[in-house]
Coordinates of C-alpha atoms in Angstrom, one line a residue:
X183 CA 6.5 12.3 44.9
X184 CA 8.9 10.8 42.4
X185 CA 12.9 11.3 42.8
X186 CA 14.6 12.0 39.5
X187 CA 17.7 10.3 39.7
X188 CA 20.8 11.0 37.9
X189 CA 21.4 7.4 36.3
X190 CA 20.7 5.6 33.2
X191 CA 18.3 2.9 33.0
X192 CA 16.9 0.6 30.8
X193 CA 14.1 -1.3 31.1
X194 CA 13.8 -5.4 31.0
X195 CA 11.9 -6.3 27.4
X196 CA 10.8 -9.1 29.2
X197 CA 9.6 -7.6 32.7
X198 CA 8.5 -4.4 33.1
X199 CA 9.4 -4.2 36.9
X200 CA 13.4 -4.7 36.1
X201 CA 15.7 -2.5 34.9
X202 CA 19.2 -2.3 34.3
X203 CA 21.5 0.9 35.7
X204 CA 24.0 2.0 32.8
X205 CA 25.7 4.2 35.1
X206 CA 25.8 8.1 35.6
X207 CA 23.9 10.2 33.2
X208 CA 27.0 12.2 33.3
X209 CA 29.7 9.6 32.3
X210 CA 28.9 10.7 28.8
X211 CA 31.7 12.1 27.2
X212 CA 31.5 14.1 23.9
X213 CA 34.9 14.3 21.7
X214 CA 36.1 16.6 19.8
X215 CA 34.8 14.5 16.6
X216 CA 31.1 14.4 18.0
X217 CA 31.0 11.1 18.6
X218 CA 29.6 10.3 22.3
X219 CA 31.4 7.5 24.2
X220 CA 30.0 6.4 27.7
X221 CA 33.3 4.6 29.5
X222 CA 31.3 2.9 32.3
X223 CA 32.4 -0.8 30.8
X224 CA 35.7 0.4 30.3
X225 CA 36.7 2.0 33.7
X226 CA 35.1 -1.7 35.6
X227 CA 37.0 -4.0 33.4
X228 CA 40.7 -2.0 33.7
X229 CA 39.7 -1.8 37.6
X230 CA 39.5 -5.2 37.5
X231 CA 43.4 -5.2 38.2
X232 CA 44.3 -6.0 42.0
X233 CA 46.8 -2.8 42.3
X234 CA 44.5 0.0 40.8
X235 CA 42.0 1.6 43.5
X236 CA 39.9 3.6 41.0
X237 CA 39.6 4.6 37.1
X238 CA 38.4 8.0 35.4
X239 CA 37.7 8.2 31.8
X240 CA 38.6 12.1 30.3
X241 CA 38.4 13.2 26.9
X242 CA 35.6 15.6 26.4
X243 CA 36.2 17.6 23.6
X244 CA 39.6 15.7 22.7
X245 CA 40.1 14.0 19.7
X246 CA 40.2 10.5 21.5
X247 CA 39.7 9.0 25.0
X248 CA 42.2 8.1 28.2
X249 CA 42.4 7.1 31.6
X250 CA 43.3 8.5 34.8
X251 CA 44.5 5.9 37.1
X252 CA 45.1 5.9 40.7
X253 CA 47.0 3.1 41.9
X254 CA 46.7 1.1 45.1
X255 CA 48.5 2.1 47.9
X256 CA 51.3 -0.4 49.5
X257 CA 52.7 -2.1 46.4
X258 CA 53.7 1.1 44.8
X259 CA 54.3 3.0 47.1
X260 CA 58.6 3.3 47.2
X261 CA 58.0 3.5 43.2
X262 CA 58.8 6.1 41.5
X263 CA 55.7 6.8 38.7
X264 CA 57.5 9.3 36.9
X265 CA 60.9 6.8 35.9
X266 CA 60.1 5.9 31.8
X267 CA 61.2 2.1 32.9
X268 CA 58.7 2.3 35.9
X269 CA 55.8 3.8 34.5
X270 CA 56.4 1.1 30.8
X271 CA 56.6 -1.6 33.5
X272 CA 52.9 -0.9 35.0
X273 CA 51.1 -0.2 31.8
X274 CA 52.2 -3.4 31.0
X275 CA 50.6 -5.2 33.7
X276 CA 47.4 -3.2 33.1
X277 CA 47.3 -3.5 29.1
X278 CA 46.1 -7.1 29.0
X279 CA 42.9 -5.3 31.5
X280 CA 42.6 -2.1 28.9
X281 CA 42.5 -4.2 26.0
X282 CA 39.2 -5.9 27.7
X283 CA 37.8 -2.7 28.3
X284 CA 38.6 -1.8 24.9
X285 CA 36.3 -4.7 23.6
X286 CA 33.8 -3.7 24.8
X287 CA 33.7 0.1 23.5
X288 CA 33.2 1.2 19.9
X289 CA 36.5 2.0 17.9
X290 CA 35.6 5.5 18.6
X291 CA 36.5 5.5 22.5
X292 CA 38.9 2.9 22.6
X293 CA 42.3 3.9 24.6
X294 CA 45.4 3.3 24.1
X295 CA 48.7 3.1 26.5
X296 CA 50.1 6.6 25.5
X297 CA 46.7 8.2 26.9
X298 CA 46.9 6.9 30.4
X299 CA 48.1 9.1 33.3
X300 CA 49.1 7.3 36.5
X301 CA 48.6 8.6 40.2
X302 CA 48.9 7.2 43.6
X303 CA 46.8 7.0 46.4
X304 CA 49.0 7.0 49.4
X305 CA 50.7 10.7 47.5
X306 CA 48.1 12.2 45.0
X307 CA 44.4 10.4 45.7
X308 CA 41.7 11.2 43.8
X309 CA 39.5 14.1 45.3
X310 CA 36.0 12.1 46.7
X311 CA 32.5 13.2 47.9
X312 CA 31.1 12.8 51.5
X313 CA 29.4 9.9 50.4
X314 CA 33.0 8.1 48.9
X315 CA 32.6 8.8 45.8
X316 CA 34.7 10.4 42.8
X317 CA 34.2 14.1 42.5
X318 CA 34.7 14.0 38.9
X319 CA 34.9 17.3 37.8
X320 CA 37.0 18.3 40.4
X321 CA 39.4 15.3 39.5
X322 CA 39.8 16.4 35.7
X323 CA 40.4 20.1 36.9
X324 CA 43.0 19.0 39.5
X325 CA 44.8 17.2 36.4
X326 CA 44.1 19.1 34.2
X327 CA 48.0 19.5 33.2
X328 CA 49.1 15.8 33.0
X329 CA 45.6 15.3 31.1
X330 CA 47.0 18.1 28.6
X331 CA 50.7 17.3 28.9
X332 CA 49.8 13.8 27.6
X333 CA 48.1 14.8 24.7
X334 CA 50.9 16.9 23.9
X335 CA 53.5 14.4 24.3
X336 CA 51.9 11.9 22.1
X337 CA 51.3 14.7 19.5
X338 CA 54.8 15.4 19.0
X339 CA 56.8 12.0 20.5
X340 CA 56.6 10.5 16.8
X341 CA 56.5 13.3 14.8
X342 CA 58.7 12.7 11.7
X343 CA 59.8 16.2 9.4
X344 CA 58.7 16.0 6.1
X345 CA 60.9 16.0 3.4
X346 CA 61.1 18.9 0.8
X347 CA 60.2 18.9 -3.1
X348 CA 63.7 18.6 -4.1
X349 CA 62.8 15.6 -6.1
X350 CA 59.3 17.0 -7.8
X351 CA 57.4 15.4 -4.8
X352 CA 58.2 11.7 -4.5
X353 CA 59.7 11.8 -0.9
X354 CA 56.8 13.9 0.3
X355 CA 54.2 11.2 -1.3
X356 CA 56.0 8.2 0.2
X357 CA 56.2 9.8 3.5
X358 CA 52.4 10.6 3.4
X359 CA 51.5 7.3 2.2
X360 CA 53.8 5.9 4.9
X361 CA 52.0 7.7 7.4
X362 CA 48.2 6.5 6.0
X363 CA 49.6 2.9 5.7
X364 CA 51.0 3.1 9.1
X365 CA 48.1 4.1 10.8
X366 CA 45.3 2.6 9.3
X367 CA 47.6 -0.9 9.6
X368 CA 47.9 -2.2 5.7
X369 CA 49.4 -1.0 2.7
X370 CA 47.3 -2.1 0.1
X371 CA 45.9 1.4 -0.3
X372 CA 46.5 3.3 -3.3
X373 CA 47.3 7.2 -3.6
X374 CA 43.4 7.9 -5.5
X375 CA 41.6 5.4 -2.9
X376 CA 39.1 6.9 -0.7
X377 CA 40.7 6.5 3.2
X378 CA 37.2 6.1 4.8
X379 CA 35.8 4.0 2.2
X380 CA 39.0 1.7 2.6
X381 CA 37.7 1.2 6.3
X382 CA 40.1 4.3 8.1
X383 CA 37.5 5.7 11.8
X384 CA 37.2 8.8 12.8
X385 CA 40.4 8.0 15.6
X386 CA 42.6 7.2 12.9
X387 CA 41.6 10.4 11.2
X388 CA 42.3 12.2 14.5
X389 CA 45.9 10.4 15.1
X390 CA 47.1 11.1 11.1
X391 CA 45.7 14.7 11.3
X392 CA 47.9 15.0 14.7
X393 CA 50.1 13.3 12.8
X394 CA 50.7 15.6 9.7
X395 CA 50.6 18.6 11.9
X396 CA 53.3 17.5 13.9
X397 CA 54.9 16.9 11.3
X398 CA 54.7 20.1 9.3
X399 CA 55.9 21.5 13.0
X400 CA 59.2 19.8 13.6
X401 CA 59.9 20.4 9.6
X402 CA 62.7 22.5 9.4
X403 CA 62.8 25.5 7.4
X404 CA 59.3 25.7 6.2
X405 CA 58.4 29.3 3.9
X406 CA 55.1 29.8 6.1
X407 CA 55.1 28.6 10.1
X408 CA 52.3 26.0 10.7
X409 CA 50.9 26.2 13.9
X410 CA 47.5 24.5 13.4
X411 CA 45.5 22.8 11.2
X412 CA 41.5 22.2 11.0
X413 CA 40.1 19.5 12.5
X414 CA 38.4 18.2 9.9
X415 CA 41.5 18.6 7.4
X416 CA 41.1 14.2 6.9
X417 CA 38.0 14.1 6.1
X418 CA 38.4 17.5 3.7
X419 CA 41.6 15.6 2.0
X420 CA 40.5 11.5 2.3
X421 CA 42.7 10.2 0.0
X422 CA 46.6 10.1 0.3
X423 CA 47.0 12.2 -3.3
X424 CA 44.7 14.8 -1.3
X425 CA 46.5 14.2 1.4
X426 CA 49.9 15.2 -0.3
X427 CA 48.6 18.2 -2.3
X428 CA 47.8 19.9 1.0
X429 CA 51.0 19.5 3.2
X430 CA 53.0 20.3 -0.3
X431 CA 51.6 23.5 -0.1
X432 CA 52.9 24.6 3.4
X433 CA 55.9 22.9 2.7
X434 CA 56.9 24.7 -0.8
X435 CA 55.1 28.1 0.5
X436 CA 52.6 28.6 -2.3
X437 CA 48.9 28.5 0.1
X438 CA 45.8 29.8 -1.9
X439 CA 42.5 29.8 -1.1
X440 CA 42.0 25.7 -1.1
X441 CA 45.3 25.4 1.1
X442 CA 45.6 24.1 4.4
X443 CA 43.6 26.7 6.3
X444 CA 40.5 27.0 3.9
X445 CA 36.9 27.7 5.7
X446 CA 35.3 29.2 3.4
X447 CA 31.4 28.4 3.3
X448 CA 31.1 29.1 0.0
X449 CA 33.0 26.6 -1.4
X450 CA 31.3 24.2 0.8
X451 CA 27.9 24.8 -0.6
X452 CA 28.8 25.1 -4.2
X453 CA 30.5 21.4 -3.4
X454 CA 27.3 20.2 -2.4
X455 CA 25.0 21.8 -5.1
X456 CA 27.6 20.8 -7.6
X457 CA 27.5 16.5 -6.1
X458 CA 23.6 17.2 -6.1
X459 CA 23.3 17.9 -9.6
X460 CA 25.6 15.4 -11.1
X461 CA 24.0 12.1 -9.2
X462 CA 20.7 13.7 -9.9
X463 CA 21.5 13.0 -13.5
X464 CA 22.8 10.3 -13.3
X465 CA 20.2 8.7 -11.4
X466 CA 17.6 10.2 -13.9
X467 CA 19.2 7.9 -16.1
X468 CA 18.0 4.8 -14.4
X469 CA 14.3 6.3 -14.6
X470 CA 13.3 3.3 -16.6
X471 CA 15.3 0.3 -14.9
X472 CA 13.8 2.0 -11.4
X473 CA 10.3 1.3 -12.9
X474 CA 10.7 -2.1 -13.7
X475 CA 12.2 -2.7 -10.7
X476 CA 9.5 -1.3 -8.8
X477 CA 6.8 -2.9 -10.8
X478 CA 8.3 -6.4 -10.2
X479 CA 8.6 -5.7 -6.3
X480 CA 4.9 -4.9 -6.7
X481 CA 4.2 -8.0 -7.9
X482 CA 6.0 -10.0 -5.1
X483 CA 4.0 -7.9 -2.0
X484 CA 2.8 -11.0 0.1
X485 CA -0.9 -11.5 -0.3
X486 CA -3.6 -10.6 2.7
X487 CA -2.6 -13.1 5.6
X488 CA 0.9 -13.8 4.0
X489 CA 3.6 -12.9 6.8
X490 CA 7.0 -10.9 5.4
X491 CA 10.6 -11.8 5.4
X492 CA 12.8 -9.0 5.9
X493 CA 16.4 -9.2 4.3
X494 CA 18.5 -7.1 7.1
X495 CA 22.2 -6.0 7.1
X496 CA 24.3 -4.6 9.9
X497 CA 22.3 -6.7 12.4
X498 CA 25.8 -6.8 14.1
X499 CA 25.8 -3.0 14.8
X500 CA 24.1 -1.3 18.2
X501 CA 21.2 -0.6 15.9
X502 CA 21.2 -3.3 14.1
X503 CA 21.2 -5.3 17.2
X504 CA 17.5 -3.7 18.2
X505 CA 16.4 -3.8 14.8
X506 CA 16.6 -7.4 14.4
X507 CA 14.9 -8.2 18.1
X508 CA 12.1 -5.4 17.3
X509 CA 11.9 -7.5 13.7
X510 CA 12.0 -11.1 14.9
X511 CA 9.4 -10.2 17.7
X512 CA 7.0 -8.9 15.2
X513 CA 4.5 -11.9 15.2
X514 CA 3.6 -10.6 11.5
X515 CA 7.3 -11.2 10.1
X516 CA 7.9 -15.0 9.5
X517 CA 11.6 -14.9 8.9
X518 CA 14.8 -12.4 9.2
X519 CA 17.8 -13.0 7.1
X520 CA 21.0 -11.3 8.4
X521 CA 23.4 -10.7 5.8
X522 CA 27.1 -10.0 7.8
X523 CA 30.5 -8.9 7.3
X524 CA 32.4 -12.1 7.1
X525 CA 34.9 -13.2 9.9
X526 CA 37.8 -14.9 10.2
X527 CA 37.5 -16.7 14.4
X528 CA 35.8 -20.0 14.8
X529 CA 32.4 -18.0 16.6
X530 CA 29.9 -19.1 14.8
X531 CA 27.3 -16.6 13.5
X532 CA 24.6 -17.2 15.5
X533 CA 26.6 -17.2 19.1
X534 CA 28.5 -13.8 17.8
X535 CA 25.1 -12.2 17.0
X536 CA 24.1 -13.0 20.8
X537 CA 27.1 -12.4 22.4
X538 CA 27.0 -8.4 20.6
X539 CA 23.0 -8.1 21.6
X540 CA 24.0 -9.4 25.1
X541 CA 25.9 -6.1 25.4
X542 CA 23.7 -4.2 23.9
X543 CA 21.4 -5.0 25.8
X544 CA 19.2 -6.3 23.2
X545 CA 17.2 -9.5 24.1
X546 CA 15.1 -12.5 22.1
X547 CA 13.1 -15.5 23.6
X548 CA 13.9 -18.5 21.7
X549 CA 11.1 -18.2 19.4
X550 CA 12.4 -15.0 17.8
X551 CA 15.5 -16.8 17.5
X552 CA 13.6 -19.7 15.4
X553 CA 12.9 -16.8 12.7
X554 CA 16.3 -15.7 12.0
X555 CA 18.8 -17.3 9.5
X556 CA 22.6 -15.6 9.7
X557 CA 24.6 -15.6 6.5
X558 CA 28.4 -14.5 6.2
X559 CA 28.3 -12.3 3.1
X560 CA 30.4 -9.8 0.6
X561 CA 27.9 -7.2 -0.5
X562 CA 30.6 -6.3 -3.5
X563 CA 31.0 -10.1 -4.8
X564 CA 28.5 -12.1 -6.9
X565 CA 25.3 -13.4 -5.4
X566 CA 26.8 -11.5 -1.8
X567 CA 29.1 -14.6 -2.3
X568 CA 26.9 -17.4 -0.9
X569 CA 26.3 -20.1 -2.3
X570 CA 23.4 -21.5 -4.8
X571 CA 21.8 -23.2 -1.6
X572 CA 21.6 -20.3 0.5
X573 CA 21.2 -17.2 -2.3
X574 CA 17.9 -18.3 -3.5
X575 CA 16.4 -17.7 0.1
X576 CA 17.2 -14.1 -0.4
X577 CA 14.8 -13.8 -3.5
X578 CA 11.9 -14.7 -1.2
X579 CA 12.1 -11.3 1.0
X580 CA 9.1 -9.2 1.0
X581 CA 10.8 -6.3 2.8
X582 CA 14.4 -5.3 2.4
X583 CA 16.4 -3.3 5.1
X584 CA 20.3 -2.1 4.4
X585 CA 21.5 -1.0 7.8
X586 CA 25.2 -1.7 7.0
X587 CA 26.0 2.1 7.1
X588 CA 29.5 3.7 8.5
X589 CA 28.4 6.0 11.4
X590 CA 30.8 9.4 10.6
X591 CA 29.4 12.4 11.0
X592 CA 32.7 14.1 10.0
X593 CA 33.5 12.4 6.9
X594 CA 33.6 15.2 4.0
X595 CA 31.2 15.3 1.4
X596 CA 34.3 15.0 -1.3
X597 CA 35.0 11.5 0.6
X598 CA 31.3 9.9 -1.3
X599 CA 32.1 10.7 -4.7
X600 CA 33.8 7.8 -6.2
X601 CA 37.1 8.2 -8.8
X602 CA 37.5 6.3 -11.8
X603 CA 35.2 2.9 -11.6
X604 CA 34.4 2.8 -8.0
X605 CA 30.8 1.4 -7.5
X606 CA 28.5 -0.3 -10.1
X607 CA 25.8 1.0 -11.4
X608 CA 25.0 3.7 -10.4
X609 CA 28.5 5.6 -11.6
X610 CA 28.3 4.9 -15.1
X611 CA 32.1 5.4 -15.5
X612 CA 32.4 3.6 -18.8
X613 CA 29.0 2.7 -20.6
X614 CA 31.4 0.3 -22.8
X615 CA 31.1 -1.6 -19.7
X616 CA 28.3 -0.7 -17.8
X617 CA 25.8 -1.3 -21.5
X618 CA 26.7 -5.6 -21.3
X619 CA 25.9 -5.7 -17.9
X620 CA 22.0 -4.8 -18.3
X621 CA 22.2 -6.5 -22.2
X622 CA 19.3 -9.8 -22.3
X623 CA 20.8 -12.8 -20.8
X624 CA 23.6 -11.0 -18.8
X625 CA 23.1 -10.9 -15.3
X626 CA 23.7 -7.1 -13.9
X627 CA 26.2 -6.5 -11.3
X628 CA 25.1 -4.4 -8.2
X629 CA 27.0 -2.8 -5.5
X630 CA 24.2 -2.7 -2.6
X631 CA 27.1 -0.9 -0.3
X632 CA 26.8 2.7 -2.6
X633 CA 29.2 4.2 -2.2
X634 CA 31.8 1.7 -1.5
X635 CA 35.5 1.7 -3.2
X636 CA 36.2 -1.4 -5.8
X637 CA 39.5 -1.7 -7.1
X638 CA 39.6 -2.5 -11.1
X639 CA 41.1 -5.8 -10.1
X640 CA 38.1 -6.7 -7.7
X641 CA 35.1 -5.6 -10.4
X642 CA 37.0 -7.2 -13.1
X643 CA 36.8 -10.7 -10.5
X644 CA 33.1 -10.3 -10.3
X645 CA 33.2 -9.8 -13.8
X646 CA 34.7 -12.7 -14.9
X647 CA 32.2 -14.6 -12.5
X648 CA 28.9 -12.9 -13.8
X649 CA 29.7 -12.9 -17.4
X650 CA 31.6 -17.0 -17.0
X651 CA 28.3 -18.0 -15.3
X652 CA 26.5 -19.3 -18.8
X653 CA 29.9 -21.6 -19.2
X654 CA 29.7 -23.4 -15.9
X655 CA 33.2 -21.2 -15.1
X656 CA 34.5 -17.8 -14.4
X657 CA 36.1 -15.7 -17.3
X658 CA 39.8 -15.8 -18.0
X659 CA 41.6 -12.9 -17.0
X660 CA 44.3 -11.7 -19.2
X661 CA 46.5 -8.6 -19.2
X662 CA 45.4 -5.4 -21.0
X663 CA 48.2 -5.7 -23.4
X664 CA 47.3 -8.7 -24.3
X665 CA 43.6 -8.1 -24.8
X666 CA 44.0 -5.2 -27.1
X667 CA 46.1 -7.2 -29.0
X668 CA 43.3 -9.5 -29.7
X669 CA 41.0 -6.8 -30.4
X670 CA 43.3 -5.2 -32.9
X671 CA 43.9 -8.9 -34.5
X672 CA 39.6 -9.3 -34.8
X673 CA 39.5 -6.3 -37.1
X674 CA 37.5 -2.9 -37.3
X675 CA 34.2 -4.5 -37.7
X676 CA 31.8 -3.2 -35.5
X677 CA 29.0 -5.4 -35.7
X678 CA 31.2 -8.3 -35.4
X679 CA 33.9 -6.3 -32.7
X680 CA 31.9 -4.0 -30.5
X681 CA 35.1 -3.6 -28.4
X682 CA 37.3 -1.5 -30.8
X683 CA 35.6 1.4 -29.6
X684 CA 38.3 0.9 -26.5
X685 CA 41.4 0.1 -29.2
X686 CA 42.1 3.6 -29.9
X687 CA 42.1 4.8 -26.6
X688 CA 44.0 1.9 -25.4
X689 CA 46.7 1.3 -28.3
X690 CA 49.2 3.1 -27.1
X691 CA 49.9 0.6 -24.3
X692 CA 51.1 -2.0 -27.2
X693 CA 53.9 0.5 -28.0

């Protein structure tokens, strides 16, 4: 009679008769966010360090993961845990161990120092089975107030007031936008640019959500006391002008019904009715292009006996990792080009690729290896930025596969429509633009990673590249000013100056 058992396994591609334990099917924890995190790698590599006896991963339910720790008896034992200077002094001896474990979990579940909670064996051990091990239920409950103490404490231990609206709103915006560029960790984001489309993960939307709230707590004098906010308030408000508009509400009294504590359903399916129908027309507007396009594809399907080449992005991701074995195992695939996010460390492609497969678990005999061909690429530039060796490879793919996603299942709906010129295309922002690019003998710029935030400065590079191609160089840039200065100087002549459509608009800058 077969035993179930209670742990994970997968089974060896390769050999049917091996398989490899994951670890217990209830190490799975579920955060607050959705997002699932299994910490088995995690807890092994921080117990890796010779003074700590066991590690437990908690979080279910929380808005990001930590560690309980129980420490080794003898060294530690005449120490006392709770001193700030002794507790700083043994989180530094285990960060260099965390930071390992870290690797090798998703940005997701990835702890950090002001989420640990430190016990001792020889005066509080973890409570164990009869057979030795950890009763982990019984562990979590037993801490249950350190666990929530510490989630507390790191809610409120930065918390900075916000300032008032004394000066129309500046201080508040800075203060917000000091808080986004702090968090996320660069400052090159603009008040209009969408956070999650400027590369901001579900835990940094947790930690600047605890962040405001905090915040709006520890502000003094506020018209309307702020206890809570929804847990989804950074992905409803994803950009730091959002972001601003809902805390000044709180913080100058004036709530309505789109305020700080809106739930209403209503609004959230007119949202998506009202998204539905605009892209619907807008896409109905490439009816024709879509045609050709799919009539030349037609064209190109590999004849009887002919094997495919796939064209596959995100092969770096778990997925991706499994699609690219599954693809480069498929005896009627000749060839799999990877198309990657490029990186700055001296790995090379091919050994990163099988280092992230290797802990995937994800394998390849060498012959599947033979068929694939990595390229380092930027999806937004020209030509994916490779060069004219490499690019013409890419026209001969038969089957095309874009698995370079972000994996959010909180992100809002209002965080996919773009603002101004954000993706090209598709968002016809500007046909004075937009009608060159598909004009005869102009090659048309496309944004395969829709939607995906461009500044003006970075579509105006590609630009100047595309449209410079026919002169052996890119475009010059020069300043607006400047521009519509020469447009004003070529006269009102439309056949002959098809940009002073733009000079009226614009004028007012030459003032």
């Amino acid at each position: 009679k077969p035993y179930e058992v209670q742990d994970l396994l997968v089974a060896n591609p390769h050999d049917s008769t091996q398989y490899r334990i994951m670890g217990r099917a209830d190490d799975l924890l579920v955060l607050s966010t959705g997002e699932k995190v299994r910490p088995t790698n995690l807890e092994q590599k921080v117990l890796e360090h010779p003074d700590i006896k066991d590690v437990l991963a908690f979080g279910a339910g929380q808005v990001c993961l930590g560690l309980l720790i129980e420490l080794s008896a003898n060294r530690f034992d005449s120490a006392d845990i709770d001193q700030p200077e002794t507790c700083a002094a043994i989180l530094s001896s285990i960060q260099p161990y965390l930071e390992r474990g870290n690797s090798f979990t998703d940005k997701h579940g990835k702890v950090s120092n002001e989420i640990v909670v430190l016990t001792r064996e020889s005066t509080r051990p973890f409570i164990r089975t009869d057979k030795g091990s950890m009763a982990r239920k019984s562990i979590l409950a037993a801490f249950g107030k350190e666990i929530q103490s510490c989630y507390e404490k790191v809610d409120i231990q930065n918390a900075l007031p916000f300032p008032s609206l004394y000066d129309g709103g500046y201080a508040l915006l800075d203060s917000i936008r000091s808080l986004v560029h702090g968090i996320i960790g660069y400052n090159n984001i603009t008040e209009f640019m969408d956070l999650f489309e400027a590369g901001m993960d579900s835990l940094q939307a947790s930690r600047l959500r605890r962040a405001i709230l905090n915040g709006l707590r520890v502000t003094p004098d506020l018209p309307i006391l702020i206890e809570d906010i929804e847990t989804d308030f950074c992905f409803r408000n994803s950009s730091i002008e959002k972001l601003y508009l809902a805390v000044a509400r709180p913080v100058s009294g004036s709530q309505d019904e789109n305020g700080i504590h809106e739930t209403r359903e209503e609004h959230r399916i007119w949202a998506m009715e009202d998204m539905f129908q605009k892209y619907h027309d807008v896409l109905r507007s490439f009816e024709r292009l879509a045609a050709h396009v799919h009539a030349s594809r037609l064209k190109r399907r590999p004849a009887a006996g002919q094997k495919k080449v796939v064209l596959l992005t995100g092969s770096t991701g778990s997925l991706g990792c499994f699609l690219l074995a599954c693809l480069a195992d498929d005896p009627d695939i000749s060839k799999v080009i990877c198309l990657n996010r490029l990186h700055t460390d001296t790995t090379s492609p091919r050994q990163r690729q099988m280092d992230l497969m290797s802990k995937c678990g994800a394998y390849m005999s060498n012959q599947a290896w033979d068929k694939v061909v990595l390229h380092g690429a930027d999806l937004s530039r020209y030509n994916f930025g490779l060069d004219e060796d490499h690019f013409p490879e890419l026209l001969g793919a038969t089957h095309i596969i874009h698995n370079a996603w972000p994996v959010n299942f909180n992100r809002s709906l209002a965080s996919f429509a773009p603002r101004s010129l954000s993706w090209l295309p598709v968002n016809r922002a500007s046909n004075i633009l937009t009608e060159p690019l598909f004009s005869k003998g102009l090659k048309p710029f496309y944004h395969m990673e829709n939607p995906s935030r461009r500044s003006w400065q970075g579509v105006m590079s590609n630009l100047s590249d595309i449209l410079g191609e026919r002169h052996g160089k890119p475009l010059p840039l020069i300043p607006l000013k400047k521009w519509l200065g020469r447009v004003r100087d070529l006269g009102e002549d439309h056949q002959r100056n098809v940009a002073y459509k733009f000079y009226h608009s614009w004028s007012g800058t030459l003032r």
